[in-house]
Tab-separated table of C-alpha atoms in Angstrom:
chain	number	residue	atom	x	y	z
A	1	MET	CA	102.963	82.576	145.517
A	2	LYS	CA	99.701	83.229	143.613
A	3	SER	CA	98.712	86.870	145.170
A	4	ASP	CA	102.188	87.861	144.455
A	5	ARG	CA	101.815	86.846	140.587
A	6	LEU	CA	98.424	88.793	140.536
A	7	LEU	CA	99.532	91.772	141.894
A	8	SER	CA	102.727	91.558	139.280
A	9	ILE	CA	100.266	90.889	136.658
A	10	LEU	CA	98.136	93.882	137.549
A	11	LEU	CA	101.125	96.236	137.863
A	12	LEU	CA	102.309	95.097	134.115
A	13	LEU	CA	99.014	95.621	132.818
A	14	GLN	CA	98.754	99.223	134.348
A	15	THR	CA	102.138	100.361	133.136
A	16	ARG	CA	101.912	98.804	129.830
A	17	GLY	CA	98.886	98.511	128.591
A	18	LEU	CA	97.894	95.664	126.119
A	19	VAL	CA	100.506	92.878	127.215
A	20	PRO	CA	100.525	89.377	125.092
A	21	ALA	CA	99.860	86.635	127.437
A	22	THR	CA	102.838	84.850	126.396
A	23	GLU	CA	105.135	87.810	127.526
A	24	LEU	CA	103.484	87.725	130.315
A	25	ALA	CA	104.164	83.850	131.023
A	26	GLU	CA	107.552	84.256	130.101
A	27	ARG	CA	108.395	87.555	132.855
A	28	LEU	CA	106.393	85.346	135.633
A	29	GLU	CA	107.603	81.611	134.664
A	30	VAL	CA	104.891	80.342	134.443
A	31	SER	CA	102.450	78.900	131.466
A	32	VAL	CA	99.936	80.374	129.158
A	33	ARG	CA	97.264	78.561	130.832
A	34	THR	CA	98.004	79.374	134.427
A	35	ILE	CA	97.706	83.368	133.400
A	36	TYR	CA	94.532	82.876	131.771
A	37	ARG	CA	93.686	81.457	134.737
A	38	ASP	CA	94.929	84.246	136.579
A	39	ILE	CA	93.173	86.899	134.522
A	40	GLU	CA	89.808	84.989	135.561
A	41	ALA	CA	90.747	85.147	139.199
A	42	LEU	CA	91.454	89.099	139.125
A	43	SER	CA	87.790	89.553	136.806
A	44	ALA	CA	86.588	87.539	139.563
A	45	SER	CA	87.652	89.890	142.493
A	46	GLY	CA	86.266	93.148	140.710
A	47	VAL	CA	89.468	93.813	138.579
A	48	PRO	CA	88.076	95.013	135.041
A	49	VAL	CA	90.450	92.775	132.565
A	50	TYR	CA	89.833	91.519	129.202
A	51	THR	CA	91.887	90.113	126.409
A	52	GLU	CA	91.840	90.436	122.701
A	53	ARG	CA	92.164	87.550	120.086
A	54	GLY	CA	94.775	88.053	117.413
A	55	ARG	CA	98.204	88.188	116.167
A	56	ARG	CA	98.126	91.867	117.982
A	57	GLY	CA	96.041	90.926	121.019
A	58	GLY	CA	96.692	90.341	124.324
A	59	VAL	CA	95.462	91.138	127.844
A	60	ALA	CA	94.561	94.939	129.097
A	61	LEU	CA	92.749	96.679	131.683
A	62	LEU	CA	89.651	99.031	130.626
A	63	PRO	CA	90.964	102.407	130.051
A	64	GLY	CA	91.029	104.825	133.340
A	65	PHE	CA	91.121	101.850	135.699
A	66	ARG	CA	94.016	102.960	138.584
A	67	THR	CA	94.205	100.814	141.839
A	68	ASP	CA	96.875	102.241	144.563
A	69	VAL	CA	98.910	99.003	145.251
A	70	THR	CA	101.158	99.300	148.324
A	71	GLY	CA	101.340	95.606	149.393
A	72	LEU	CA	105.116	95.500	149.723
A	73	THR	CA	106.850	92.662	151.778
A	74	ALA	CA	109.588	93.514	153.955
A	75	ASP	CA	112.494	92.509	151.654
A	76	GLU	CA	110.810	94.608	148.806
A	77	ALA	CA	110.655	97.581	151.341
A	78	ARG	CA	114.488	97.280	152.142
A	79	ALA	CA	115.136	96.682	148.635
A	80	LEU	CA	113.816	100.145	147.181
A	81	PHE	CA	116.150	101.929	150.056
A	82	VAL	CA	119.205	100.108	148.883
A	83	LEU	CA	119.850	102.114	145.583
A	84	ALA	CA	123.326	100.910	143.835
A	85	ALA	CA	124.061	103.362	141.901
A	86	GLN	CA	123.249	106.960	144.215
A	87	GLY	CA	125.426	109.223	141.984
A	88	ALA	CA	123.633	108.207	138.791
A	89	HIS	CA	120.965	110.312	139.664
A	90	ALA	CA	122.884	113.831	139.869
A	91	PRO	CA	123.485	113.888	136.147
A	92	LEU	CA	120.367	113.095	135.098
A	93	GLY	CA	118.793	116.046	137.523
A	94	LEU	CA	116.690	113.548	139.274
A	95	ASP	CA	118.406	113.783	142.936
A	96	ALA	CA	115.532	115.592	144.252
A	97	ALA	CA	112.880	113.739	142.524
A	98	LEU	CA	114.442	110.390	144.090
A	99	GLY	CA	114.461	111.661	147.710
A	100	SER	CA	110.748	112.767	147.229
A	101	ALA	CA	109.798	109.263	145.493
A	102	LEU	CA	111.373	107.717	148.633
A	103	ARG	CA	109.248	109.502	151.061
A	104	LYS	CA	106.139	108.988	149.243
A	105	VAL	CA	107.186	105.082	149.658
A	106	MET	CA	107.796	105.715	153.123
A	107	ALA	CA	104.242	107.006	153.856
A	108	ALA	CA	102.947	104.209	151.836
A	109	LEU	CA	104.814	101.410	153.594
A	110	PRO	CA	102.675	99.312	156.023
A	111	ALA	CA	103.186	100.542	159.305
A	112	PRO	CA	105.461	97.482	160.133
A	113	HIS	CA	107.718	97.891	157.523
A	114	ARG	CA	108.633	100.977	158.033
A	115	PRO	CA	111.465	101.082	160.326
A	116	ALA	CA	113.088	98.142	158.650
A	117	ALA	CA	113.116	100.096	155.572
A	118	GLU	CA	114.736	103.256	157.155
A	119	LEU	CA	117.511	101.313	159.388
A	120	THR	CA	118.395	99.654	155.690
A	121	SER	CA	118.839	103.341	154.342
A	122	ARG	CA	121.127	103.780	157.531
A	123	ARG	CA	123.195	100.625	157.648
A	124	ILE	CA	123.828	100.020	153.776
A	125	LEU	CA	125.978	102.546	151.739
A	126	VAL	CA	127.129	102.206	148.268
A	127	ASP	CA	129.728	104.043	146.517
A	128	PRO	CA	130.257	103.353	143.084
A	129	VAL	CA	133.436	104.949	142.692
A	130	ARG	CA	136.578	103.073	142.333
A	131	TRP	CA	139.352	103.648	144.522
A	132	MET	CA	142.199	106.000	144.011
A	133	SER	CA	139.958	107.246	140.999
A	134	GLY	CA	140.821	111.166	141.175
A	135	PRO	CA	138.474	114.110	140.845
A	136	GLN	CA	135.751	113.273	138.296
A	137	PRO	CA	135.160	115.460	135.397
A	138	VAL	CA	131.812	117.285	135.582
A	139	VAL	CA	129.790	115.936	132.986
A	140	ASP	CA	126.702	117.152	131.765
A	141	ILE	CA	124.559	115.004	130.089
A	142	ALA	CA	121.449	116.776	129.223
A	143	GLU	CA	121.107	116.601	125.781
A	144	LEU	CA	122.227	113.415	125.726
A	145	HIS	CA	119.451	112.738	127.955
A	146	GLU	CA	117.179	114.504	125.721
A	147	ALA	CA	117.948	113.332	122.542
A	148	VAL	CA	117.391	109.153	123.947
A	149	PHE	CA	113.459	110.369	125.018
A	150	ALA	CA	112.733	112.470	122.358
A	151	ASP	CA	113.928	110.003	119.922
A	152	ARG	CA	115.773	111.974	117.438
A	153	ARG	CA	119.294	111.460	115.950
A	154	LEU	CA	122.144	112.911	117.379
A	155	ARG	CA	124.882	114.898	115.914
A	156	LEU	CA	128.432	114.324	118.073
A	157	GLY	CA	131.661	115.901	118.584
A	158	TYR	CA	133.746	113.433	120.595
A	159	ARG	CA	137.252	113.385	121.391
A	160	HIS	CA	139.047	109.876	121.120
A	161	SER	CA	141.437	108.879	123.535
A	162	GLY	CA	145.266	110.141	122.269
A	163	THR	CA	143.615	112.574	120.433
A	164	ARG	CA	143.003	116.545	120.615
A	165	THR	CA	140.459	117.399	117.394
A	166	PRO	CA	137.347	115.853	117.731
A	167	ARG	CA	135.364	113.394	114.955
A	168	THR	CA	131.890	114.200	113.969
A	169	TYR	CA	129.391	111.527	114.155
A	170	THR	CA	125.609	111.207	113.379
A	171	VAL	CA	124.366	108.261	115.489
A	172	ASP	CA	121.096	106.961	116.552
A	173	PRO	CA	121.347	106.625	120.407
A	174	TYR	CA	119.354	103.794	122.251
A	175	GLY	CA	119.952	105.164	125.858
A	176	LEU	CA	122.554	105.737	128.752
A	177	VAL	CA	124.438	103.601	130.982
A	178	VAL	CA	126.416	104.348	134.031
A	179	LYS	CA	129.105	102.131	134.704
A	180	ALA	CA	131.579	102.016	137.887
A	181	GLY	CA	130.595	105.977	137.661
A	182	VAL	CA	131.158	106.527	133.817
A	183	TRP	CA	128.747	107.525	131.725
A	184	TYR	CA	128.248	106.040	128.495
A	185	LEU	CA	125.868	106.785	125.345
A	186	VAL	CA	124.641	103.465	123.428
A	187	ALA	CA	124.166	104.541	119.757
A	188	ASP	CA	124.271	103.283	116.088
A	189	HIS	CA	126.650	104.529	113.926
A	190	ASP	CA	125.697	103.539	110.249
A	191	GLY	CA	124.014	100.092	111.745
A	192	GLU	CA	126.748	99.200	113.816
A	193	PRO	CA	126.577	99.549	117.755
A	194	ARG	CA	129.083	101.983	119.682
A	195	LEU	CA	130.108	103.265	123.011
A	196	PHE	CA	130.722	106.594	123.367
A	197	ARG	CA	132.351	107.745	126.849
A	198	ALA	CA	129.777	111.039	128.272
A	199	ASP	CA	132.953	113.057	129.371
A	200	ARG	CA	134.614	112.890	126.055
A	201	VAL	CA	131.755	114.300	124.062
A	202	ARG	CA	132.776	117.938	122.882
A	203	ARG	CA	129.337	118.767	121.709
A	204	ALA	CA	126.214	117.055	121.315
A	205	VAL	CA	122.994	118.841	118.632
A	206	LEU	CA	119.742	117.419	118.480
A	207	THR	CA	118.681	116.836	114.537
A	208	GLU	CA	115.415	117.112	113.033
A	209	GLU	CA	115.583	113.786	111.975
A	210	ALA	CA	113.736	110.663	113.510
A	211	VAL	CA	115.892	107.931	114.954
A	212	VAL	CA	116.513	104.871	113.150
A	213	ARG	CA	116.812	101.977	115.510
A	214	ARG	CA	116.644	98.003	114.391
A	215	PRO	CA	113.866	96.530	115.007
A	216	GLY	CA	113.728	94.522	118.331
A	217	VAL	CA	116.988	95.619	119.350
A	218	GLU	CA	116.781	96.982	123.126
A	219	LEU	CA	119.398	98.831	124.767
A	220	ALA	CA	119.940	96.026	127.691
A	221	ASP	CA	120.758	93.718	124.545
A	222	LEU	CA	123.449	96.260	122.558
A	223	TRP	CA	125.174	96.752	126.308
A	224	ASP	CA	125.635	93.050	126.657
A	225	GLU	CA	126.838	92.493	123.360
A	226	LEU	CA	129.446	95.667	123.513
A	227	ARG	CA	130.488	94.710	127.163
A	228	LYS	CA	131.057	91.059	125.798
A	229	ARG	CA	133.390	92.694	122.957
A	230	VAL	CA	135.328	94.441	125.619
A	231	GLU	CA	135.620	91.835	128.097
A	232	GLU	CA	135.975	88.346	126.266
A	233	ARG	CA	137.891	89.999	122.711
A	234	PRO	CA	140.339	87.030	121.907
A	235	GLY	CA	143.952	87.519	122.540
A	236	GLY	CA	146.153	86.703	119.640
A	237	VAL	CA	149.301	87.059	121.571
A	238	ARG	CA	150.202	84.570	124.890
A	239	LEU	CA	152.343	86.042	126.851
A	240	ARG	CA	153.681	83.494	129.399
A	241	VAL	CA	154.431	85.075	133.042
A	242	ARG	CA	155.949	84.840	136.663
A	243	VAL	CA	154.590	86.812	139.337
A	244	HIS	CA	155.957	87.134	143.096
A	245	ARG	CA	153.538	86.161	145.549
A	246	SER	CA	153.726	89.467	147.243
A	247	ARG	CA	152.046	90.699	143.726
A	248	LEU	CA	149.944	88.278	142.941
A	249	ASP	CA	146.722	89.511	144.309
A	250	LEU	CA	147.352	92.784	142.563
A	251	PHE	CA	148.319	91.393	139.318
A	252	VAL	CA	145.316	89.024	139.428
A	253	ARG	CA	142.802	91.991	140.578
A	254	LEU	CA	144.318	94.177	137.612
A	255	HIS	CA	144.309	91.497	135.124
A	256	ALA	CA	141.721	89.087	135.265
A	257	GLY	CA	140.208	89.908	132.189
A	258	VAL	CA	142.830	88.305	130.192
A	259	LEU	CA	144.397	85.304	132.285
A	260	THR	CA	143.863	82.318	130.289
A	261	GLY	CA	143.318	80.143	133.811
A	262	GLU	CA	144.355	80.599	137.590
A	263	PRO	CA	148.135	81.022	138.267
A	264	ARG	CA	149.629	77.807	139.373
A	265	PRO	CA	152.691	77.634	141.649
A	266	GLU	CA	156.133	77.762	139.673
A	267	GLY	CA	157.869	73.609	139.564
A	268	ARG	CA	160.900	72.626	141.066
A	269	ALA	CA	162.202	72.000	137.163
A	270	GLU	CA	161.362	75.734	136.173
A	271	ARG	CA	162.968	77.170	139.197
A	272	GLY	CA	165.823	75.228	138.463
A	273	ALA	CA	165.539	76.276	134.987
A	274	ARG	CA	165.697	79.780	135.745
A	275	GLY	CA	168.262	79.896	138.278
A	276	GLN	CA	165.993	81.208	140.876
A	277	ARG	CA	168.057	79.896	143.931
A	278	ALA	CA	171.408	81.509	142.800
A	279	ARG	CA	169.372	84.757	142.595
A	280	GLY	CA	168.253	84.685	146.118
A	281	GLY	CA	164.638	83.459	145.631
A	282	GLU	CA	162.785	80.954	148.058
A	283	GLN	CA	160.900	77.922	147.007
A	284	GLY	CA	156.905	79.085	146.354
A	285	ASP	CA	158.036	82.513	146.147
A	286	TRP	CA	156.889	82.570	142.421
A	287	VAL	CA	153.712	81.982	139.984
A	288	ARG	CA	153.197	80.994	136.770
A	289	ALA	CA	150.811	82.661	134.440
A	290	GLU	CA	149.434	83.258	130.883
A	291	LEU	CA	147.717	86.286	129.640
A	292	ALA	CA	146.087	86.528	126.476
A	293	VAL	CA	146.354	90.127	124.773
A	294	ASP	CA	145.930	91.268	121.567
A	295	SER	CA	149.544	92.361	120.904
A	296	VAL	CA	153.262	92.185	122.373
A	297	GLU	CA	152.926	96.051	123.149
A	298	TRP	CA	150.497	95.318	125.810
A	299	ALA	CA	153.407	93.797	127.906
A	300	ARG	CA	154.592	97.148	128.431
A	301	SER	CA	151.589	98.063	131.079
A	302	LEU	CA	153.526	94.881	133.129
A	303	LEU	CA	156.690	97.499	133.516
A	304	SER	CA	155.031	98.737	136.592
A	305	PHE	CA	155.276	95.709	138.540
A	306	GLY	CA	159.182	96.069	138.368
A	307	PRO	CA	161.526	92.989	139.616
A	308	ASN	CA	158.377	91.354	141.110
A	309	LEU	CA	157.093	90.164	137.505
A	310	GLU	CA	159.184	88.469	134.798
A	311	VAL	CA	157.772	87.745	130.878
A	312	LEU	CA	159.312	84.402	129.675
A	313	SER	CA	157.799	84.684	126.543
A	314	PRO	CA	157.339	85.066	123.820
A	315	PRO	CA	160.707	86.833	123.085
A	316	GLU	CA	159.434	89.886	121.077
A	317	ALA	CA	157.703	90.887	124.105
A	318	ARG	CA	160.770	90.643	126.200
A	319	THR	CA	162.523	92.733	123.691
A	320	VAL	CA	159.595	95.168	123.687
A	321	LEU	CA	159.938	95.319	127.787
A	322	ALA	CA	163.715	95.720	127.388
A	323	ARG	CA	163.611	98.306	124.870
A	324	HIS	CA	161.191	100.746	127.209
A	325	ALA	CA	162.909	99.710	130.378
A	326	ALA	CA	166.134	101.061	128.600
A	327	ALA	CA	164.378	104.187	127.638
A	328	VAL	CA	163.258	104.195	131.450
A	329	VAL	CA	166.918	103.680	132.530
A	330	ALA	CA	168.496	106.622	130.155
A	331	LEU	CA	165.797	109.113	131.548
A	332	TYR	CA	166.274	108.650	135.121
A	333	GLY	CA	170.177	107.663	134.895
A	334	GLU	CA	171.469	111.385	134.987
A	335	PRO	CA	170.294	113.895	137.886
A	336	GLY	CA	167.443	116.018	136.675
A	337	PRO	CA	167.587	119.792	136.677
A	338	ASP	CA	165.366	119.880	139.851
A	339	ALA	CA	167.437	117.274	141.502
A	340	GLU	CA	169.367	117.769	144.999
A	341	GLY	CA	170.640	114.495	145.689
A	342	GLY	CA	172.159	113.431	142.516
A	343	ARG	CA	172.415	109.636	141.937
A	344	ASP	CA	172.407	108.643	145.605
A	345	SER	CA	169.125	109.615	146.258
A	346	ALA	CA	168.251	107.967	143.296
A	347	ALA	CA	169.411	105.167	144.036
A	348	ALA	CA	168.312	105.146	147.365
A	349	SER	CA	164.856	104.619	146.029
A	350	GLY	CA	165.264	101.412	144.951
A	351	THR	CA	163.871	98.567	146.499
A	352	ALA	CA	163.690	94.344	146.355
A	353	PRO	CA	161.050	92.387	145.151
A	354	GLY	CA	158.197	92.681	147.262
A	355	GLY	CA	159.071	96.201	148.497
A	356	SER	CA	156.760	99.080	148.413
A	357	GLY	CA	158.757	101.492	146.151
A	358	PRO	CA	158.362	101.445	142.331
A	359	ALA	CA	156.737	97.873	142.326
A	360	GLY	CA	154.428	98.945	145.261
A	361	LEU	CA	151.152	100.920	144.528
A	362	GLY	CA	153.296	102.047	141.368
A	363	GLY	CA	151.230	98.852	139.703
A	364	LEU	CA	148.118	100.418	140.179
A	365	PRO	CA	148.394	102.043	136.692
A	366	GLY	CA	149.238	98.926	135.064
A	367	GLY	CA	145.439	98.047	134.340
A	368	SER	CA	145.183	100.118	131.470
A	369	GLY	CA	145.270	96.944	128.984
A	370	PRO	CA	142.264	95.206	126.995
A	371	GLY	CA	139.489	95.808	128.820
A	372	GLY	CA	140.526	98.997	130.831
A	373	PRO	CA	138.317	102.527	129.844
A	374	GLU	CA	140.662	102.947	126.511
A	375	GLY	CA	139.208	99.649	125.107
A	376	LEU	CA	135.938	100.760	125.515
A	377	THR	CA	135.901	103.945	123.593
A	378	GLY	CA	139.441	104.357	122.296
A	379	GLY	CA	139.942	105.001	118.249
A	380	SER	CA	141.155	101.326	118.346
A	381	GLY	CA	139.201	99.417	120.813
A	382	PRO	CA	136.265	97.574	120.322
A	383	GLY	CA	133.620	99.946	121.517
A	384	GLY	CA	134.623	103.028	119.334
A	385	PRO	CA	133.617	103.752	116.228
């Protein structure tokens, strides 16, 4: 609607100052000619708006002009009270400010919209924390927050995954991103984009040097690039596997990022080749899938599925799994120093395919391959410097 577009133009000019007409047209998905007609309509209604010609020109409001805009629709009012990242405000020290802002918005809403907005905040709850993630470390991002807004370089002491000693980096910060409850600093190091997990930053010191950012590069662009490096990195090794249907949903949930296609039911010829019926398998119990991973060592994460998953190829991956499985057998083949039941109690804990023992919830940690937290900030991952 034209009235909504005029309101959007007014809000953009109030917050941005001088804005090129081409940018307004792109944001509002209309032509530049339509924008100029809208500017004329605003001017005719008494809004002190003007245009400047030239390469650095655009549309602007006269200095000092402000207007209170409270013309929210019912859907817009409800949307303000569905906050998709409620846990993101506490580390920034903005919890109190958020509550105060929402109260002011509520007071400014048209009376007919207030009950719907209040009901939305009581009926919709967004919890960004993953299931069974355990207690989260307390992250102090005050220095990172200050560096992002002070436009100064930052010297980090950063501990990579699997290491004890922090390494030192001088970076040019672009901003902070919170994903699934985890904070990341997005910054350039030696002109290359990097991700740093905030909970691995051991020290952060603001320098006196001005930040050096690449022209035209924004935080959202960098985050999209870094995210794609993790989620879409090419897999040099293809693992062909068969998965028991009782664990298929869990398998897909954990490894969707490296699946090359939809798992398919195992064919009759394939079942015969594996001697499945001789081993007690029923028709339709198994499906086949292919995973694109960066090395055969990645296959170790599949051991958590126990007998509910078999790697068929390449042979090198089967060798890796056999070696690690043998190491586990050797570790648990004898009763531990604190064991009371000895071998009998250890044997009694085993389960058949589809059971709830070692291949049950124990399969959850198996998602630590490409695309997991280590891929984002580990020293060898695409996001780590």
